[in-house]
Coordinates of C-alpha atoms and ligand atoms in Angstrom, one line a residue:
X1 CA 99.1 -31.6 12.2
X2 CA 96.9 -34.3 13.3
X3 CA 95.5 -36.5 10.4
X4 CA 91.9 -37.4 9.7
X5 CA 90.7 -40.9 10.6
X6 CA 89.0 -42.8 7.7
X7 CA 85.8 -44.8 7.9
X8 CA 83.8 -47.2 5.9
X9 CA 80.1 -47.9 6.7
X10 CA 78.5 -51.4 6.0
X11 CA 74.8 -51.8 5.9
X12 CA 73.6 -55.4 6.2
X13 CA 70.3 -56.9 5.3
X14 CA 68.3 -58.5 2.3
X15 CA 65.7 -55.9 2.9
X16 CA 68.3 -53.2 1.9
X17 CA 69.5 -55.1 -1.1
X18 CA 66.0 -55.9 -2.3
X19 CA 65.0 -52.1 -2.0
X20 CA 62.3 -52.8 0.5
X21 CA 63.9 -50.6 3.2
X22 CA 65.6 -47.3 2.5
X23 CA 69.1 -47.3 4.0
X24 CA 68.9 -44.2 6.5
X25 CA 71.6 -45.6 8.8
X26 CA 74.3 -45.0 6.4
X27 CA 73.3 -41.4 5.7
X28 CA 73.1 -40.4 9.3
X29 CA 76.2 -42.1 10.2
X30 CA 78.2 -40.5 7.3
X31 CA 76.7 -37.2 8.1
X32 CA 77.7 -37.4 11.8
X33 CA 81.3 -38.8 11.1
X34 CA 82.0 -36.1 8.5
X35 CA 80.9 -33.4 11.0
X36 CA 83.6 -34.9 13.4
X37 CA 86.4 -34.7 11.0
X38 CA 86.4 -38.3 9.8
X39 CA 87.0 -39.1 5.9
X40 CA 84.4 -41.4 4.7
X41 CA 86.1 -43.9 2.3
X42 CA 83.3 -46.2 1.3
X43 CA 79.7 -47.1 1.8
X44 CA 78.9 -50.8 1.3
X45 CA 75.8 -52.8 1.4
X46 CA 75.7 -56.7 1.7
X47 CA 72.7 -59.2 1.9
X48 CA 72.3 -61.6 4.9
X49 CA 75.0 -63.9 3.6
X50 CA 77.7 -65.1 5.9
X51 CA 80.5 -65.3 3.4
X52 CA 79.8 -62.0 1.8
X53 CA 79.4 -60.4 5.2
X54 CA 82.7 -61.8 6.4
X55 CA 84.4 -60.8 3.1
X56 CA 83.1 -57.2 3.5
X57 CA 84.1 -56.9 7.2
X58 CA 87.6 -58.2 6.6
X59 CA 88.2 -56.0 3.4
X60 CA 86.9 -52.8 5.0
X61 CA 88.7 -53.2 8.3
X62 CA 92.0 -53.4 6.2
X63 CA 91.4 -50.1 4.4
X64 CA 89.8 -47.8 7.1
X65 CA 90.6 -46.8 10.7
X66 CA 87.0 -47.1 11.6
X67 CA 84.4 -49.6 10.4
X68 CA 80.6 -49.2 11.3
X69 CA 78.2 -51.8 10.5
X70 CA 74.5 -51.8 11.1
X71 CA 72.0 -54.7 11.2
X72 CA 72.1 -58.4 11.4
X73 CA 72.3 -58.5 15.2
X74 CA 68.9 -59.9 15.7
X75 CA 68.0 -63.3 17.1
X76 CA 66.9 -65.0 13.8
X77 CA 69.0 -67.3 11.5
X78 CA 69.5 -64.4 9.0
X79 CA 71.2 -62.3 11.5
X80 CA 74.8 -63.1 11.0
X81 CA 77.0 -60.2 11.9
X82 CA 78.2 -61.8 15.2
X83 CA 79.3 -64.9 13.5
X84 CA 81.0 -62.8 10.6
X85 CA 82.9 -60.7 13.1
X86 CA 84.0 -63.8 14.6
X87 CA 85.2 -65.2 11.4
X88 CA 87.1 -62.0 10.5
X89 CA 88.7 -62.2 13.9
X90 CA 89.4 -66.0 13.6
X91 CA 87.6 -66.7 16.8
X92 CA 84.7 -68.7 18.0
X93 CA 81.6 -67.2 19.6
X94 CA 81.3 -67.3 23.5
X95 CA 78.3 -66.3 25.6
X96 CA 78.6 -63.3 27.6
X97 CA 76.8 -63.7 31.0
X98 CA 76.3 -60.1 31.6
X99 CA 74.8 -59.5 28.3
X100 CA 72.5 -62.5 28.8
X101 CA 71.2 -61.0 32.1
X102 CA 70.7 -57.6 30.2
X103 CA 68.6 -59.3 27.5
X104 CA 66.6 -61.3 30.0
X105 CA 66.0 -58.1 32.0
X106 CA 64.7 -56.4 28.9
X107 CA 62.1 -58.9 28.6
X108 CA 61.2 -59.4 32.3
X109 CA 60.9 -55.6 32.7
X110 CA 58.1 -55.9 30.0
X111 CA 56.5 -58.8 31.8
X112 CA 57.6 -61.4 29.3
X113 CA 59.8 -64.5 29.3
X114 CA 62.9 -64.3 27.1
X115 CA 62.3 -66.6 24.0
X116 CA 65.1 -69.0 23.8
X117 CA 66.0 -67.7 20.4
X118 CA 67.2 -64.5 21.9
X119 CA 69.9 -66.2 23.7
X120 CA 72.2 -65.9 20.7
X121 CA 72.2 -62.3 21.0
X122 CA 74.4 -62.6 24.1
X123 CA 77.2 -64.4 21.9
X124 CA 80.4 -62.4 21.0
X125 CA 83.9 -63.3 19.8
X126 CA 86.1 -63.3 22.9
X127 CA 88.2 -60.3 21.7
X128 CA 85.0 -58.1 21.4
X129 CA 83.2 -55.9 23.8
X130 CA 79.3 -55.8 24.2
X131 CA 77.6 -52.5 23.8
X132 CA 74.5 -52.1 25.8
X133 CA 71.3 -51.5 23.9
X134 CA 68.8 -49.5 25.9
X135 CA 66.2 -49.3 23.2
X136 CA 66.0 -53.1 22.1
X137 CA 67.4 -56.5 22.7
X138 CA 70.3 -56.6 20.3
X139 CA 73.6 -55.6 22.0
X140 CA 76.1 -54.0 19.7
X141 CA 79.8 -55.2 19.4
X142 CA 83.0 -53.4 19.3
X143 CA 86.4 -54.9 18.4
X144 CA 89.8 -53.9 17.2
X145 CA 91.6 -55.4 14.1
X146 CA 95.0 -54.1 13.6
X147 CA 94.5 -50.2 12.8
X148 CA 90.7 -50.6 12.6
X149 CA 88.2 -50.1 15.2
X150 CA 85.0 -51.9 14.4
X151 CA 81.6 -51.1 15.8
X152 CA 78.6 -53.3 14.9
X153 CA 75.3 -51.6 15.6
X154 CA 71.8 -52.8 15.2
X155 CA 69.6 -52.1 12.3
X156 CA 66.6 -50.4 13.5
X157 CA 67.5 -46.6 13.3
X158 CA 66.0 -45.9 16.8
X159 CA 68.3 -48.5 18.4
X160 CA 71.4 -47.7 16.1
X161 CA 71.4 -43.9 16.8
X162 CA 71.7 -43.9 20.6
X163 CA 74.5 -46.4 20.6
X164 CA 76.3 -44.6 17.8
X165 CA 76.2 -41.4 19.7
X166 CA 77.2 -42.9 22.9
X167 CA 79.9 -45.4 21.8
X168 CA 81.4 -44.2 18.4
X169 CA 81.3 -40.4 19.1
X170 CA 82.9 -41.0 22.5
X171 CA 85.6 -43.1 20.8
X172 CA 86.2 -40.3 18.3
X173 CA 86.2 -37.5 21.0
X174 CA 89.4 -39.2 22.3
X175 CA 91.3 -38.7 19.0
X176 CA 92.2 -35.2 18.5
X177 CA 91.5 -35.0 14.6
X178 CA 90.6 -31.5 13.4
X179 CA 86.9 -31.4 12.4
X180 CA 85.9 -30.9 8.7
X181 CA 84.7 -27.5 8.3
X182 CA 81.7 -27.1 5.9
X183 CA 79.4 -24.4 4.6
X184 CA 76.4 -24.6 2.2
X185 CA 75.3 -21.7 -0.1
X186 CA 71.9 -22.0 -1.3
X187 CA 70.8 -20.8 -4.8
X188 CA 67.6 -20.7 -6.8
X189 CA 66.9 -20.1 -10.3
X190 CA 70.3 -21.3 -12.0
X191 CA 70.9 -24.7 -13.5
X192 CA 73.5 -26.9 -12.2
X193 CA 75.5 -27.0 -15.4
X194 CA 75.6 -23.2 -15.5
X195 CA 76.9 -23.2 -12.1
X196 CA 79.3 -25.8 -12.7
X197 CA 80.6 -23.8 -15.7
X198 CA 81.0 -20.6 -13.7
X199 CA 82.7 -22.4 -11.0
X200 CA 84.8 -24.8 -13.0
X201 CA 88.3 -23.8 -11.7
X202 CA 87.2 -23.5 -8.2
X203 CA 85.8 -27.1 -8.3
X204 CA 89.2 -29.0 -9.0
X205 CA 89.4 -32.0 -6.7
X206 CA 93.0 -31.3 -5.6
X207 CA 92.3 -27.8 -4.1
X208 CA 92.5 -27.6 -0.5
X209 CA 89.0 -26.3 -0.3
X210 CA 86.5 -28.8 -2.1
X211 CA 83.5 -27.3 -3.7
X212 CA 80.7 -29.5 -4.9
X213 CA 77.1 -29.0 -6.0
X214 CA 73.7 -30.8 -5.3
X215 CA 70.9 -30.0 -7.6
X216 CA 67.1 -30.5 -7.3
X217 CA 64.3 -28.8 -9.2
X218 CA 66.2 -25.5 -10.0
X219 CA 67.5 -25.3 -6.5
X220 CA 71.2 -25.8 -6.3
X221 CA 73.3 -26.2 -3.0
X222 CA 76.9 -25.4 -3.2
X223 CA 78.9 -27.4 -0.6
X224 CA 82.2 -25.8 0.5
X225 CA 84.4 -28.3 2.5
X226 CA 87.9 -28.4 3.8
X227 CA 89.9 -30.6 6.1
X228 CA 92.5 -27.7 7.0
X229 CA 92.9 -27.1 10.7
X230 CA 90.1 -25.0 12.2
X231 CA 92.0 -21.6 12.2
X232 CA 92.8 -21.5 8.4
X233 CA 89.7 -23.3 7.5
X234 CA 87.5 -20.4 8.3
X235 CA 89.5 -17.9 6.3
X236 CA 89.7 -20.4 3.4
X237 CA 85.9 -21.1 3.5
X238 CA 85.2 -17.3 3.6
X239 CA 87.4 -16.7 0.7
X240 CA 85.7 -19.4 -1.2
X241 CA 82.4 -18.2 -0.4
X242 CA 83.4 -14.8 -1.7
X243 CA 84.7 -16.1 -4.9
X244 CA 81.5 -18.1 -5.6
X245 CA 79.4 -15.0 -4.6
X246 CA 81.4 -12.8 -7.2
X247 CA 80.6 -15.4 -9.9
X248 CA 77.1 -16.3 -9.2
X249 CA 75.6 -12.9 -7.7
X250 CA 72.2 -12.7 -6.3
X251 CA 71.1 -16.2 -7.3
X252 CA 72.7 -17.0 -3.8
X253 CA 70.0 -16.3 -1.4
X254 CA 71.4 -17.8 1.9
X255 CA 74.3 -19.6 3.6
X256 CA 72.0 -20.8 6.3
X257 CA 68.6 -21.8 5.2
X258 CA 67.0 -23.6 2.4
X259 CA 64.6 -21.8 0.2
X260 CA 61.3 -22.4 2.4
X261 CA 63.2 -21.4 5.6
X262 CA 64.7 -18.4 4.0
X263 CA 61.2 -17.1 2.8
X264 CA 59.6 -17.8 6.3
X265 CA 62.5 -15.9 7.9
X266 CA 62.1 -13.0 5.4
X267 CA 58.4 -12.8 6.0
X268 CA 58.6 -13.2 9.7
X269 CA 61.2 -10.3 9.9
X270 CA 58.8 -8.0 8.1
X271 CA 55.7 -9.2 9.8
X272 CA 54.1 -10.3 6.6
X273 CA 52.0 -13.2 5.7
X274 CA 51.7 -15.6 2.7
X275 CA 48.8 -17.5 1.1
X276 CA 48.5 -19.8 -1.9
X277 CA 46.1 -20.6 -4.7
X278 CA 47.0 -23.9 -6.4
X279 CA 45.5 -25.7 -9.2
X280 CA 47.9 -28.2 -10.8
X281 CA 50.0 -28.4 -7.7
X282 CA 47.0 -29.1 -5.5
X283 CA 48.7 -27.8 -2.2
X284 CA 52.4 -28.7 -2.9
X285 CA 53.6 -25.1 -2.5
X286 CA 51.6 -25.1 0.9
X287 CA 53.1 -28.4 1.9
X288 CA 56.8 -27.2 1.2
X289 CA 56.3 -23.7 2.8
X290 CA 55.2 -25.4 6.0
X291 CA 58.1 -27.9 6.2
X292 CA 60.3 -25.6 8.3
X293 CA 59.1 -25.3 11.9
X294 CA 57.7 -21.9 12.7
X295 CA 56.0 -21.4 9.4
X296 CA 52.8 -20.6 11.0
X297 CA 54.1 -17.1 11.9
X298 CA 53.9 -16.3 8.2
X299 CA 51.9 -18.8 6.3
X300 CA 48.0 -18.3 6.4
X301 CA 46.7 -21.1 4.3
X302 CA 45.7 -22.0 0.8
X303 CA 42.8 -22.4 -1.8
X304 CA 43.2 -25.6 -3.7
X305 CA 41.1 -24.5 -6.8
X306 CA 41.4 -27.6 -9.3
X307 CA 38.0 -26.9 -11.1
X308 CA 37.1 -23.8 -13.0
X309 CA 34.2 -23.3 -10.7
X310 CA 36.2 -23.2 -7.6
X311 CA 38.5 -20.8 -9.2
X312 CA 35.6 -18.4 -9.6
X313 CA 34.0 -19.3 -6.3
X314 CA 36.9 -19.3 -4.0
X315 CA 39.5 -17.0 -5.7
X316 CA 36.9 -14.8 -7.4
X317 CA 38.3 -15.2 -10.8
X318 CA 36.0 -13.6 -13.2
X319 CA 34.1 -16.0 -15.5
X320 CA 35.0 -14.0 -18.5
X321 CA 38.7 -14.5 -18.0
X322 CA 38.3 -18.3 -18.1
X323 CA 36.0 -18.2 -21.0
X324 CA 38.1 -15.9 -23.1
X325 CA 41.8 -17.2 -22.1
X326 CA 41.3 -20.6 -20.5
X327 CA 42.1 -21.7 -17.0
X328 CA 45.7 -22.1 -18.0
X329 CA 46.6 -18.5 -18.9
X330 CA 48.5 -15.6 -17.5
X331 CA 45.2 -13.7 -17.0
X332 CA 43.8 -16.6 -15.0
X333 CA 47.0 -17.0 -12.9
X334 CA 47.0 -13.3 -12.2
X335 CA 43.4 -13.2 -11.2
X336 CA 43.8 -16.3 -8.9
X337 CA 46.9 -14.7 -7.2
X338 CA 45.1 -11.3 -6.7
X339 CA 41.7 -12.7 -5.9
X340 CA 43.1 -15.3 -3.3
X341 CA 45.3 -12.7 -1.8
X342 CA 42.2 -10.7 -1.1
X343 CA 40.1 -13.8 0.2
X344 CA 42.9 -15.0 2.4
X345 CA 43.7 -11.6 3.6
X346 CA 47.6 -12.0 3.3
X347 CA 50.4 -9.6 2.1
X348 CA 51.4 -12.0 -0.6
X349 CA 49.9 -14.7 -2.6
X350 CA 51.3 -17.4 -4.9
X351 CA 49.2 -18.8 -7.7
X352 CA 49.8 -21.7 -10.0
X353 CA 47.8 -23.0 -13.0
X354 CA 49.0 -25.5 -15.6
X355 CA 49.0 -28.7 -17.3
X356 CA 50.9 -31.4 -15.5
X357 CA 50.0 -34.2 -17.9
X358 CA 50.5 -36.9 -19.2
X359 CA 47.1 -36.0 -21.0
X360 CA 45.3 -32.4 -21.4
X361 CA 48.0 -30.9 -23.7
X362 CA 47.3 -29.2 -26.9
X363 CA 49.5 -27.7 -29.8
X364 CA 48.8 -24.3 -28.4
X365 CA 49.3 -25.4 -24.5
X366 CA 51.4 -28.4 -24.5
X367 CA 52.0 -30.7 -21.3
X368 CA 54.3 -28.8 -19.0
X369 CA 52.7 -25.3 -19.7
X370 CA 52.5 -23.5 -16.4
X371 CA 51.6 -20.0 -15.4
X372 CA 52.7 -18.8 -12.1
X373 CA 51.8 -15.5 -10.4
X374 CA 53.0 -13.6 -7.3
X375 CA 50.5 -11.0 -6.1
X376 CA 51.7 -8.6 -3.1
X377 CA 50.1 -5.7 -1.3
X378 CA 53.2 -3.6 -1.7
X379 CA 53.9 -4.3 -5.4
X380 CA 52.5 -5.0 -9.0
X381 CA 51.7 -8.7 -9.8
X382 CA 54.5 -10.6 -11.3
X383 CA 53.1 -13.1 -13.7
X384 CA 55.4 -15.5 -15.8
X385 CA 54.9 -18.4 -18.3
X386 CA 57.0 -21.5 -18.0
X387 CA 57.4 -24.8 -19.9
X388 CA 58.6 -27.6 -17.7
X389 CA 59.8 -30.9 -19.2
X390 CA 59.3 -34.2 -17.4
X391 CA 56.9 -36.5 -15.8
X392 CA 53.6 -35.3 -14.1
X393 CA 55.4 -35.4 -10.7
X394 CA 58.4 -33.5 -12.0
X395 CA 56.4 -30.8 -13.7
X396 CA 54.4 -30.3 -10.3
X397 CA 57.6 -30.2 -8.3
X398 CA 59.4 -27.7 -10.6
X399 CA 56.1 -25.6 -10.4
X400 CA 56.1 -25.4 -6.8
X401 CA 59.8 -24.6 -6.4
X402 CA 59.7 -22.1 -9.1
X403 CA 56.6 -20.3 -7.3
X404 CA 58.6 -20.1 -4.2
X405 CA 61.6 -18.7 -6.1
X406 CA 59.3 -16.0 -7.6
X407 CA 58.4 -14.8 -4.2
X408 CA 62.0 -14.9 -2.9
X409 CA 63.0 -12.6 -5.9
X410 CA 60.5 -10.2 -4.7
X411 CA 61.3 -10.4 -1.0
X412 CA 65.1 -10.0 -1.7
X413 CA 64.5 -7.4 -4.4
X414 CA 66.3 -9.4 -7.1
X415 CA 65.4 -9.6 -10.7
X416 CA 66.2 -12.4 -13.1
X417 CA 64.8 -14.8 -15.6
X418 CA 64.1 -18.3 -14.2
X419 CA 64.8 -21.6 -15.8
X420 CA 62.1 -22.9 -18.3
X421 CA 60.8 -19.4 -18.5
X422 CA 59.1 -18.7 -22.0
Ligands
LIG501 P1 66.7 -56.5 15.4 O1 67.2 -57.0 16.9 O2 65.7 -55.6 15.4 O3 66.5 -57.7 14.6 P2 69.0 -56.3 13.8 O4 70.3 -55.6 14.1 O5 69.2 -57.6 13.5 O6 68.0 -55.9 14.9 P3 68.0 -56.0 11.2 O7 67.2 -57.3 11.5 O8 69.0 -56.3 10.2 O9 68.6 -55.6 12.6 O10 67.0 -54.9 10.7 C1 65.9 -54.5 11.6 C2 65.1 -53.6 11.0 O11 65.8 -52.3 11.0 C3 64.8 -53.7 9.4 O12 63.8 -54.4 9.1 C4 64.8 -52.2 9.0 O13 63.4 -51.8 9.2 C5 65.6 -51.5 9.9 N1 67.0 -51.2 9.3 C6 68.0 -52.1 9.1 N2 69.1 -51.6 8.5 C7 68.7 -50.3 8.2 C8 69.3 -49.2 7.5 N3 70.5 -49.3 7.0 N4 68.7 -48.2 7.5 C9 67.4 -48.1 7.9 N5 66.7 -48.9 8.6 C10 67.3 -50.2 8.7
LIG502 MG1 68.3 -58.4 9.2

């Protein structure tokens, strides 16, 4: 059986170290390599410092079959990847005439003269090969050191990505490693520790099928992964999925789509529509449900009713409800969902009213008190009381994902209590 190549990814730049730029290159490279059957050994990040950069390249090239670096190929003094690679290879830089022509052409085709500073971008260690950059001036570099293929790619994602796709994926295509097979099961309404407890013996790291979880706001994705060859991989993954489904039951709603995409698919299949009426989330549910492309087939729009006046005026909440029970109450949430559903002319409507804090709480209604209602043309309204813990932002996010979960329960005909429900 062919073995899986290993890789390390090295992100280079002070801006990454200082937290000014989010390192998205490592994420997209790791994702693509994993899908091509490569085992990622390490992610590393170093500042624009020649010694640190040289040390990192030298060390990582010894421990992996593939080393991808990004950044530090620009024309300025803090762009040190060329020199670091030369140091690692124990060579001096030479000018590559073909690369110099390409850089010059990049400028002349834009009616500009090449600044003298850009000339350094045509330098390479003699043992390295230049990689053409069609989207910018910095050519990449490729070299081999013992068992490691090193690819140095530019930092800007728009330049890095096409070069990665063309050069690195091509190099991988020539190796016949079996791909890593993965599947994701999406759950809503269960805590990560509850899931980890239920799946404990399936999650041992030495099992041939690896199972891991990623949790965010009551939504837990369960990743099933194996490096077995393609034939047995599918069977093993099917089996693992079945075992997980037996343990977690209907909290798993999809093995294809996240919560928003799943809801849009369900609504579209039934030719039904959704609206929202949001107070403390002020449109967050509407934002989330419109993340998947194609959401317009099922999502009509929202009322953002932050004030009591607009709850009455737009969602037709009777004044007596607000006077008697307050705006943060089950009665108000129910009236918002039902009233807005009428006004927006939709099959379903989700309404949220609550106290996101940090001020505005009381003994009776502490910060984090949230009422969520789902009104539907085809069923009685479901109104629930929650007490979410955390910052203003976290309370708002939990409220939004919980509202979507409430709708998912109805669409999939599933009943269960939800996290933080009172
Ligand atoms: P250039 O020729 O544009 O200077 P370069 O290879 O020298 O290319 P850097 O100077 O290191 O690249 O980075 C240029 C820009 O690319 C950074 O300011 C940043 O916006 C972006 N960038 C660099 N590294 C990353 C990364 N790992 N993830 C996302 N963006 C990055
Ligand atoms: Mg840089």
